Amino acid sequence: MARPPRLRRIFTTTDELMVAANEGDPQAQNELATAYATGNGVKKKRSEAFKLWLQSAEGGDAIAMERVAEVFRTGEVLLEKVTSIDLTRAITWYKKATKAGNHEALFGLARVYQQQQEFSLALATFKESAYTYGKRESLREYGLCLYHGNGIAPNIDEGRKLLSDAALMDADYSANGAKYLEQNYGVKVPLPKDDIERASRGEALDRFQFGCLMKRAEGGDVDAQVELAHKYIFGSKLHEMSRDKSNFWFGRAAEAGDAEAQ
């Protein structure tokens, strides 16, 4: 299965979006489904949203694949019942989304494994999502697995450390979150004192994710190499703008046969 396009089309009007969706464009179907789900520019129709997401997923859109999986996991689109829960089909679509390059789907896949009490699979999937693709929420859930001993022998100290690490990368960390961690797990993570400290938590997440991306690129992941090359084109607080480094990573991906890099 081919990976999703790194650059997606821009539809300037709802009419343009509808025409493209009716013509079978998977990206347009996904975006129109989102519009129907939220009522953005069209009348809210959540059953129609699910129908379009399914068409888009079957057409190869990796974002829609994850959304279809989530609907089958919950039976709902934004809390409105649209179908029966089907965890088998949810797993199938989460796996398809991951194979197609949408690694966000690993988090949902791990949650299904939890629902099925397949704790060893959930543990391994949260770990992969956290440390390979840098998802903070998966790091938190992996910490909870360690704390409770779900799928592994309990390790309370390491579980608490990971819960703390995840909280310290949460730019939206709230008083409710702080209270929950302290009361239930004995983890004390103070609230950010000001906007500067809150921003620093977002930067900590960026560093974690950039490190994961670099490891994937160095390990030969072509998509990671292209993504890293794009990051060096623009630069950020984490890394300088560097044409040489961008060319290096595009070159690695090009040698592996990636058409965009070439």
PDB file of C-alpha atoms in Angstrom:
ATOM      1  CA  MET A   1       0.000   0.000   0.000  1.00  0.00           C
ATOM      2  CA  ALA A   2       1.429   3.381  -0.994  1.00  0.00           C
ATOM      3  CA  ARG A   3       2.038   5.988   1.666  1.00  0.00           C
ATOM      4  CA  PRO A   4      -0.228   9.071   1.725  1.00  0.00           C
ATOM      5  CA  PRO A   5       0.910  12.118  -0.250  1.00  0.00           C
ATOM      6  CA  ARG A   6       3.045  14.440   1.848  1.00  0.00           C
ATOM      7  CA  LEU A   7       1.430  17.481   0.255  1.00  0.00           C
ATOM      8  CA  ARG A   8      -2.368  17.602   0.148  1.00  0.00           C
ATOM      9  CA  ARG A   9      -4.617  19.597  -2.181  1.00  0.00           C
ATOM     10  CA  ILE A  10      -6.279  22.813  -1.065  1.00  0.00           C
ATOM     11  CA  PHE A  11     -10.000  23.153  -1.831  1.00  0.00           C
ATOM     12  CA  THR A  12     -10.987  26.819  -1.804  1.00  0.00           C
ATOM     13  CA  THR A  13     -14.785  26.431  -1.675  1.00  0.00           C
ATOM     14  CA  THR A  14     -17.322  23.931  -0.427  1.00  0.00           C
ATOM     15  CA  ASP A  15     -18.673  23.528  -3.960  1.00  0.00           C
ATOM     16  CA  GLU A  16     -15.196  22.638  -5.234  1.00  0.00           C
ATOM     17  CA  LEU A  17     -14.828  20.155  -2.402  1.00  0.00           C
ATOM     18  CA  MET A  18     -18.194  18.526  -3.162  1.00  0.00           C
ATOM     19  CA  VAL A  19     -17.433  18.208  -6.870  1.00  0.00           C
ATOM     20  CA  ALA A  20     -14.110  16.531  -6.162  1.00  0.00           C
ATOM     21  CA  ALA A  21     -15.695  14.217  -3.581  1.00  0.00           C
ATOM     22  CA  ASN A  22     -18.464  13.230  -6.008  1.00  0.00           C
ATOM     23  CA  GLU A  23     -15.782  12.474  -8.598  1.00  0.00           C
ATOM     24  CA  GLY A  24     -14.220  10.023  -6.169  1.00  0.00           C
ATOM     25  CA  ASP A  25     -11.240  12.033  -4.885  1.00  0.00           C
ATOM     26  CA  PRO A  26     -10.317  10.309  -1.557  1.00  0.00           C
ATOM     27  CA  GLN A  27      -8.844  13.436   0.021  1.00  0.00           C
ATOM     28  CA  ALA A  28     -11.937  15.465  -0.872  1.00  0.00           C
ATOM     29  CA  GLN A  29     -14.194  12.732   0.511  1.00  0.00           C
ATOM     30  CA  ASN A  30     -12.244  12.791   3.774  1.00  0.00           C
ATOM     31  CA  GLU A  31     -12.460  16.568   4.085  1.00  0.00           C
ATOM     32  CA  LEU A  32     -16.150  16.668   3.167  1.00  0.00           C
ATOM     33  CA  ALA A  33     -16.791  13.953   5.748  1.00  0.00           C
ATOM     34  CA  THR A  34     -15.103  16.125   8.363  1.00  0.00           C
ATOM     35  CA  ALA A  35     -17.292  19.054   7.315  1.00  0.00           C
ATOM     36  CA  TYR A  36     -20.442  16.929   7.701  1.00  0.00           C
ATOM     37  CA  ALA A  37     -19.244  15.674  11.086  1.00  0.00           C
ATOM     38  CA  THR A  38     -18.684  19.184  12.459  1.00  0.00           C
ATOM     39  CA  GLY A  39     -21.243  21.164  10.456  1.00  0.00           C
ATOM     40  CA  ASN A  40     -18.488  23.367   9.016  1.00  0.00           C
ATOM     41  CA  GLY A  41     -19.922  24.992   5.875  1.00  0.00           C
ATOM     42  CA  VAL A  42     -22.587  22.304   5.425  1.00  0.00           C
ATOM     43  CA  LYS A  43     -25.513  20.917   7.401  1.00  0.00           C
ATOM     44  CA  LYS A  44     -24.317  18.518  10.082  1.00  0.00           C
ATOM     45  CA  LYS A  45     -24.875  14.923   8.924  1.00  0.00           C
ATOM     46  CA  ARG A  46     -22.799  12.494  10.947  1.00  0.00           C
ATOM     47  CA  SER A  47     -24.080   9.351   9.261  1.00  0.00           C
ATOM     48  CA  GLU A  48     -23.107  10.882   5.920  1.00  0.00           C
ATOM     49  CA  ALA A  49     -19.711  11.721   7.405  1.00  0.00           C
ATOM     50  CA  PHE A  50     -19.126   8.091   8.267  1.00  0.00           C
ATOM     51  CA  LYS A  51     -20.229   6.977   4.796  1.00  0.00           C
ATOM     52  CA  LEU A  52     -17.794   9.394   3.141  1.00  0.00           C
ATOM     53  CA  TRP A  53     -14.942   8.467   5.470  1.00  0.00           C
ATOM     54  CA  LEU A  54     -15.460   4.837   4.535  1.00  0.00           C
ATOM     55  CA  GLN A  55     -15.403   5.685   0.811  1.00  0.00           C
ATOM     56  CA  SER A  56     -12.277   7.783   1.317  1.00  0.00           C
ATOM     57  CA  ALA A  57     -10.556   5.034   3.310  1.00  0.00           C
ATOM     58  CA  GLU A  58     -11.393   2.443   0.675  1.00  0.00           C
ATOM     59  CA  GLY A  59      -9.912   4.848  -1.887  1.00  0.00           C
ATOM     60  CA  GLY A  60      -6.611   4.904  -0.013  1.00  0.00           C
ATOM     61  CA  ASP A  61      -6.713   8.021   2.189  1.00  0.00           C
ATOM     62  CA  ALA A  62      -4.704   7.175   5.313  1.00  0.00           C
ATOM     63  CA  ILE A  63      -6.310   9.911   7.428  1.00  0.00           C
ATOM     64  CA  ALA A  64      -9.781   8.583   6.636  1.00  0.00           C
ATOM     65  CA  MET A  65      -8.614   5.056   7.481  1.00  0.00           C
ATOM     66  CA  GLU A  66      -7.847   6.129  11.031  1.00  0.00           C
ATOM     67  CA  ARG A  67     -11.188   7.935  11.338  1.00  0.00           C
ATOM     68  CA  VAL A  68     -13.112   4.911  10.101  1.00  0.00           C
ATOM     69  CA  ALA A  69     -11.239   2.773  12.622  1.00  0.00           C
ATOM     70  CA  GLU A  70     -12.166   5.182  15.403  1.00  0.00           C
ATOM     71  CA  VAL A  71     -15.839   5.054  14.418  1.00  0.00           C
ATOM     72  CA  PHE A  72     -15.811   1.266  14.491  1.00  0.00           C
ATOM     73  CA  ARG A  73     -14.063   1.405  17.884  1.00  0.00           C
ATOM     74  CA  THR A  74     -16.721   3.644  19.432  1.00  0.00           C
ATOM     75  CA  GLY A  75     -19.716   3.300  17.101  1.00  0.00           C
ATOM     76  CA  GLU A  76     -19.920   7.106  17.111  1.00  0.00           C
ATOM     77  CA  VAL A  77     -19.048  10.243  15.202  1.00  0.00           C
ATOM     78  CA  LEU A  78     -18.563  13.036  17.748  1.00  0.00           C
ATOM     79  CA  LEU A  79     -20.744  11.237  20.327  1.00  0.00           C
ATOM     80  CA  GLU A  80     -23.567  10.515  17.866  1.00  0.00           C
ATOM     81  CA  LYS A  81     -24.313   6.834  17.254  1.00  0.00           C
ATOM     82  CA  VAL A  82     -23.831   5.942  13.571  1.00  0.00           C
ATOM     83  CA  THR A  83     -22.971   2.234  13.562  1.00  0.00           C
ATOM     84  CA  SER A  84     -22.436  -0.735  15.843  1.00  0.00           C
ATOM     85  CA  ILE A  85     -19.101  -1.205  17.581  1.00  0.00           C
ATOM     86  CA  ASP A  86     -16.907  -3.621  15.646  1.00  0.00           C
ATOM     87  CA  LEU A  87     -13.445  -3.998  17.185  1.00  0.00           C
ATOM     88  CA  THR A  88     -12.307  -6.473  14.529  1.00  0.00           C
ATOM     89  CA  ARG A  89     -12.942  -3.943  11.763  1.00  0.00           C
ATOM     90  CA  ALA A  90     -11.443  -1.196  13.909  1.00  0.00           C
ATOM     91  CA  ILE A  91      -8.193  -3.171  14.189  1.00  0.00           C
ATOM     92  CA  THR A  92      -8.187  -3.833  10.448  1.00  0.00           C
ATOM     93  CA  TRP A  93      -8.492  -0.134   9.599  1.00  0.00           C
ATOM     94  CA  TYR A  94      -6.008   1.017  12.244  1.00  0.00           C
ATOM     95  CA  LYS A  95      -3.461  -1.408  10.795  1.00  0.00           C
ATOM     96  CA  LYS A  96      -4.198  -0.252   7.242  1.00  0.00           C
ATOM     97  CA  ALA A  97      -3.769   3.384   8.298  1.00  0.00           C
ATOM     98  CA  THR A  98      -0.444   2.610   9.953  1.00  0.00           C
ATOM     99  CA  LYS A  99       0.786   0.666   6.927  1.00  0.00           C
ATOM    100  CA  ALA A 100      -0.218   3.605   4.724  1.00  0.00           C
ATOM    101  CA  GLY A 101       1.976   5.937   6.775  1.00  0.00           C
ATOM    102  CA  ASN A 102      -0.497   7.384   9.289  1.00  0.00           C
ATOM    103  CA  HIS A 103       1.351   6.396  12.447  1.00  0.00           C
ATOM    104  CA  GLU A 104      -1.072   8.344  14.644  1.00  0.00           C
ATOM    105  CA  ALA A 105      -3.293   5.285  14.192  1.00  0.00           C
ATOM    106  CA  LEU A 106      -1.035   3.239  16.476  1.00  0.00           C
ATOM    107  CA  PHE A 107      -2.500   5.021  19.501  1.00  0.00           C
ATOM    108  CA  GLY A 108      -6.042   3.972  18.570  1.00  0.00           C
ATOM    109  CA  LEU A 109      -4.880   0.441  17.794  1.00  0.00           C
ATOM    110  CA  ALA A 110      -3.369   0.145  21.266  1.00  0.00           C
ATOM    111  CA  ARG A 111      -6.606   1.355  22.823  1.00  0.00           C
ATOM    112  CA  VAL A 112      -8.543  -1.377  21.020  1.00  0.00           C
ATOM    113  CA  TYR A 113      -6.100  -3.942  22.363  1.00  0.00           C
ATOM    114  CA  GLN A 114      -6.820  -2.560  25.828  1.00  0.00           C
ATOM    115  CA  GLN A 115     -10.558  -2.939  25.256  1.00  0.00           C
ATOM    116  CA  GLN A 116      -9.967  -6.561  24.291  1.00  0.00           C
ATOM    117  CA  GLN A 117      -7.712  -7.002  27.340  1.00  0.00           C
ATOM    118  CA  GLU A 118      -4.826  -7.905  25.042  1.00  0.00           C
ATOM    119  CA  PHE A 119      -2.496  -6.095  27.403  1.00  0.00           C
ATOM    120  CA  SER A 120       0.814  -7.331  25.990  1.00  0.00           C
ATOM    121  CA  LEU A 121      -0.172  -6.089  22.511  1.00  0.00           C
ATOM    122  CA  ALA A 122      -1.378  -2.781  23.948  1.00  0.00           C
ATOM    123  CA  LEU A 123       1.891  -2.324  25.841  1.00  0.00           C
ATOM    124  CA  ALA A 124       4.047  -3.002  22.767  1.00  0.00           C
ATOM    125  CA  THR A 125       1.937  -0.735  20.557  1.00  0.00           C
ATOM    126  CA  PHE A 126       1.952   2.180  22.999  1.00  0.00           C
ATOM    127  CA  LYS A 127       5.720   1.790  23.323  1.00  0.00           C
ATOM    128  CA  GLU A 128       6.225   1.853  19.547  1.00  0.00           C
ATOM    129  CA  SER A 129       3.929   4.851  19.171  1.00  0.00           C
ATOM    130  CA  ALA A 130       5.769   6.722  21.922  1.00  0.00           C
ATOM    131  CA  TYR A 131       9.415   5.993  21.204  1.00  0.00           C
ATOM    132  CA  THR A 132       9.353   5.506  17.430  1.00  0.00           C
ATOM    133  CA  TYR A 133       6.882   8.221  16.465  1.00  0.00           C
ATOM    134  CA  GLY A 134       7.024  10.568  19.467  1.00  0.00           C
ATOM    135  CA  LYS A 135       3.382  10.553  20.559  1.00  0.00           C
ATOM    136  CA  ARG A 136       3.160  12.039  24.043  1.00  0.00           C
ATOM    137  CA  GLU A 137      -0.208  10.444  24.825  1.00  0.00           C
ATOM    138  CA  SER A 138       1.274   7.022  24.089  1.00  0.00           C
ATOM    139  CA  LEU A 139       4.170   7.722  26.451  1.00  0.00           C
ATOM    140  CA  ARG A 140       1.612   8.468  29.169  1.00  0.00           C
ATOM    141  CA  GLU A 141      -0.333   5.280  28.433  1.00  0.00           C
ATOM    142  CA  TYR A 142       2.860   3.229  28.357  1.00  0.00           C
ATOM    143  CA  GLY A 143       3.663   4.639  31.785  1.00  0.00           C
ATOM    144  CA  LEU A 144       0.231   3.606  33.036  1.00  0.00           C
ATOM    145  CA  CYS A 145       0.797   0.073  31.715  1.00  0.00           C
ATOM    146  CA  LEU A 146       4.064  -0.130  33.640  1.00  0.00           C
ATOM    147  CA  TYR A 147       2.509   1.305  36.795  1.00  0.00           C
ATOM    148  CA  HIS A 148      -0.403  -1.135  36.815  1.00  0.00           C
ATOM    149  CA  GLY A 149       1.498  -4.085  35.409  1.00  0.00           C
ATOM    150  CA  ASN A 150      -0.700  -4.439  32.333  1.00  0.00           C
ATOM    151  CA  GLY A 151       1.125  -6.752  29.924  1.00  0.00           C
ATOM    152  CA  ILE A 152       4.297  -6.661  32.003  1.00  0.00           C
ATOM    153  CA  ALA A 153       5.497  -7.012  35.585  1.00  0.00           C
ATOM    154  CA  PRO A 154       4.573  -3.845  37.538  1.00  0.00           C
ATOM    155  CA  ASN A 155       7.232  -1.141  37.720  1.00  0.00           C
ATOM    156  CA  ILE A 156       5.703   1.649  39.762  1.00  0.00           C
ATOM    157  CA  ASP A 157       8.782   3.888  39.823  1.00  0.00           C
ATOM    158  CA  GLU A 158       9.315   3.752  36.059  1.00  0.00           C
ATOM    159  CA  GLY A 159       5.588   4.207  35.471  1.00  0.00           C
ATOM    160  CA  ARG A 160       5.572   7.348  37.602  1.00  0.00           C
ATOM    161  CA  LYS A 161       8.638   8.673  35.802  1.00  0.00           C
ATOM    162  CA  LEU A 162       6.985   8.280  32.403  1.00  0.00           C
ATOM    163  CA  LEU A 163       3.764   9.899  33.625  1.00  0.00           C
ATOM    164  CA  SER A 164       5.856  12.827  34.842  1.00  0.00           C
ATOM    165  CA  ASP A 165       7.816  12.989  31.561  1.00  0.00           C
ATOM    166  CA  ALA A 166       4.580  13.060  29.557  1.00  0.00           C
ATOM    167  CA  ALA A 167       3.098  15.795  31.751  1.00  0.00           C
ATOM    168  CA  LEU A 168       6.252  17.905  31.365  1.00  0.00           C
ATOM    169  CA  MET A 169       5.735  17.816  27.590  1.00  0.00           C
ATOM    170  CA  ASP A 170       2.077  18.890  27.809  1.00  0.00           C
ATOM    171  CA  ALA A 171       1.597  22.534  26.861  1.00  0.00           C
ATOM    172  CA  ASP A 172      -2.064  22.236  27.926  1.00  0.00           C
ATOM    173  CA  TYR A 173      -1.320  20.730  31.339  1.00  0.00           C
ATOM    174  CA  SER A 174      -4.147  21.747  33.659  1.00  0.00           C
ATOM    175  CA  ALA A 175      -5.003  21.880  37.339  1.00  0.00           C
ATOM    176  CA  ASN A 176      -7.333  18.902  36.848  1.00  0.00           C
ATOM    177  CA  GLY A 177      -4.507  16.913  35.282  1.00  0.00           C
ATOM    178  CA  ALA A 178      -2.147  17.789  38.107  1.00  0.00           C
ATOM    179  CA  LYS A 179      -4.720  16.773  40.726  1.00  0.00           C
ATOM    180  CA  TYR A 180      -5.461  13.491  38.938  1.00  0.00           C
ATOM    181  CA  LEU A 181      -1.797  12.486  38.731  1.00  0.00           C
ATOM    182  CA  GLU A 182      -1.084  13.328  42.347  1.00  0.00           C
ATOM    183  CA  GLN A 183      -4.187  11.699  43.834  1.00  0.00           C
ATOM    184  CA  ASN A 184      -4.079   8.517  41.764  1.00  0.00           C
ATOM    185  CA  TYR A 185      -0.384   7.939  41.124  1.00  0.00           C
ATOM    186  CA  GLY A 186       1.538  10.068  43.598  1.00  0.00           C
ATOM    187  CA  VAL A 187       3.075  12.049  40.728  1.00  0.00           C
ATOM    188  CA  LYS A 188       3.608  15.726  41.462  1.00  0.00           C
ATOM    189  CA  VAL A 189       4.107  17.869  38.384  1.00  0.00           C
ATOM    190  CA  PRO A 190       3.600  21.590  39.050  1.00  0.00           C
ATOM    191  CA  LEU A 191       1.554  23.765  36.743  1.00  0.00           C
ATOM    192  CA  PRO A 192       3.497  26.099  34.454  1.00  0.00           C
ATOM    193  CA  LYS A 193       4.147  29.405  36.212  1.00  0.00           C
ATOM    194  CA  ASP A 194       3.615  31.509  33.093  1.00  0.00           C
ATOM    195  CA  ASP A 195       3.256  31.422  29.315  1.00  0.00           C
ATOM    196  CA  ILE A 196       7.016  31.115  28.894  1.00  0.00           C
ATOM    197  CA  GLU A 197       7.133  27.941  30.960  1.00  0.00           C
ATOM    198  CA  ARG A 198       4.056  26.594  29.177  1.00  0.00           C
ATOM    199  CA  ALA A 199       5.754  27.204  25.842  1.00  0.00           C
ATOM    200  CA  SER A 200       8.858  25.406  27.111  1.00  0.00           C
ATOM    201  CA  ARG A 201       6.764  22.269  27.659  1.00  0.00           C
ATOM    202  CA  GLY A 202       5.677  22.414  24.043  1.00  0.00           C
ATOM    203  CA  GLU A 203       9.322  22.778  23.034  1.00  0.00           C
ATOM    204  CA  ALA A 204      10.179  19.736  25.157  1.00  0.00           C
ATOM    205  CA  LEU A 205       7.639  17.739  23.151  1.00  0.00           C
ATOM    206  CA  ASP A 206       9.124  19.077  19.914  1.00  0.00           C
ATOM    207  CA  ARG A 207      12.593  17.920  21.033  1.00  0.00           C
ATOM    208  CA  PHE A 208      11.262  14.472  21.909  1.00  0.00           C
ATOM    209  CA  GLN A 209       9.531  14.146  18.545  1.00  0.00           C
ATOM    210  CA  PHE A 210      12.530  15.484  16.623  1.00  0.00           C
ATOM    211  CA  GLY A 211      14.749  12.926  18.330  1.00  0.00           C
ATOM    212  CA  CYS A 212      12.369  10.135  17.324  1.00  0.00           C
ATOM    213  CA  LEU A 213      12.303  11.436  13.751  1.00  0.00           C
ATOM    214  CA  MET A 214      16.101  11.570  13.600  1.00  0.00           C
ATOM    215  CA  LYS A 215      16.406   7.972  14.831  1.00  0.00           C
ATOM    216  CA  ARG A 216      13.959   6.810  12.170  1.00  0.00           C
ATOM    217  CA  ALA A 217      15.801   8.721   9.457  1.00  0.00           C
ATOM    218  CA  GLU A 218      19.179   7.374  10.548  1.00  0.00           C
ATOM    219  CA  GLY A 219      17.673   3.881  10.583  1.00  0.00           C
ATOM    220  CA  GLY A 220      16.690   4.163   6.911  1.00  0.00           C
ATOM    221  CA  ASP A 221      13.017   5.227   7.130  1.00  0.00           C
ATOM    222  CA  VAL A 222      12.558   7.072   3.825  1.00  0.00           C
ATOM    223  CA  ASP A 223       9.471   9.014   4.921  1.00  0.00           C
ATOM    224  CA  ALA A 224      11.381  10.216   7.993  1.00  0.00           C
ATOM    225  CA  GLN A 225      14.328  11.244   5.821  1.00  0.00           C
ATOM    226  CA  VAL A 226      12.094  13.372   3.590  1.00  0.00           C
ATOM    227  CA  GLU A 227      10.308  14.901   6.589  1.00  0.00           C
ATOM    228  CA  LEU A 228      13.656  15.706   8.197  1.00  0.00           C
ATOM    229  CA  ALA A 229      14.909  17.272   4.967  1.00  0.00           C
ATOM    230  CA  HIS A 230      11.854  19.544   4.886  1.00  0.00           C
ATOM    231  CA  LYS A 231      12.501  20.593   8.489  1.00  0.00           C
ATOM    232  CA  TYR A 232      16.040  21.675   7.622  1.00  0.00           C
ATOM    233  CA  ILE A 233      14.693  23.756   4.742  1.00  0.00           C
ATOM    234  CA  PHE A 234      12.707  25.957   7.130  1.00  0.00           C
ATOM    235  CA  GLY A 235      14.609  25.653  10.420  1.00  0.00           C
ATOM    236  CA  SER A 236      13.207  26.046  13.924  1.00  0.00           C
ATOM    237  CA  LYS A 237      14.257  26.509  17.546  1.00  0.00           C
ATOM    238  CA  LEU A 238      15.380  22.883  17.566  1.00  0.00           C
ATOM    239  CA  HIS A 239      17.611  22.980  14.510  1.00  0.00           C
ATOM    240  CA  GLU A 240      19.163  25.515  12.210  1.00  0.00           C
ATOM    241  CA  MET A 241      18.100  26.136   8.641  1.00  0.00           C
ATOM    242  CA  SER A 242      20.595  24.103   6.611  1.00  0.00           C
ATOM    243  CA  ARG A 243      20.598  23.542   2.876  1.00  0.00           C
ATOM    244  CA  ASP A 244      23.463  21.055   3.241  1.00  0.00           C
ATOM    245  CA  LYS A 245      21.606  18.892   5.770  1.00  0.00           C
ATOM    246  CA  SER A 246      18.410  19.158   3.739  1.00  0.00           C
ATOM    247  CA  ASN A 247      20.256  18.018   0.609  1.00  0.00           C
ATOM    248  CA  PHE A 248      21.889  15.193   2.555  1.00  0.00           C
ATOM    249  CA  TRP A 249      18.576  13.739   3.747  1.00  0.00           C
ATOM    250  CA  PHE A 250      16.854  14.280   0.403  1.00  0.00           C
ATOM    251  CA  GLY A 251      19.823  12.501  -1.145  1.00  0.00           C
ATOM    252  CA  ARG A 252      19.481   9.511   1.199  1.00  0.00           C
ATOM    253  CA  ALA A 253      15.794   9.221   0.359  1.00  0.00           C
ATOM    254  CA  ALA A 254      16.435   9.705  -3.381  1.00  0.00           C
ATOM    255  CA  GLU A 255      19.005   6.913  -3.396  1.00  0.00           C
ATOM    256  CA  ALA A 256      16.343   4.680  -1.814  1.00  0.00           C
ATOM    257  CA  GLY A 257      14.048   5.434  -4.746  1.00  0.00           C
ATOM    258  CA  ASP A 258      11.735   8.087  -3.308  1.00  0.00           C
ATOM    259  CA  ALA A 259      10.297  10.096  -6.208  1.00  0.00           C
ATOM    260  CA  GLU A 260       9.638  13.296  -4.255  1.00  0.00           C
ATOM    261  CA  ALA A 261      13.200  13.359  -2.930  1.00  0.00           C
ATOM    262  CA  GLN A 262      14.556  12.777  -6.415  1.00  0.00           C
TER     263      GLN A 262
END
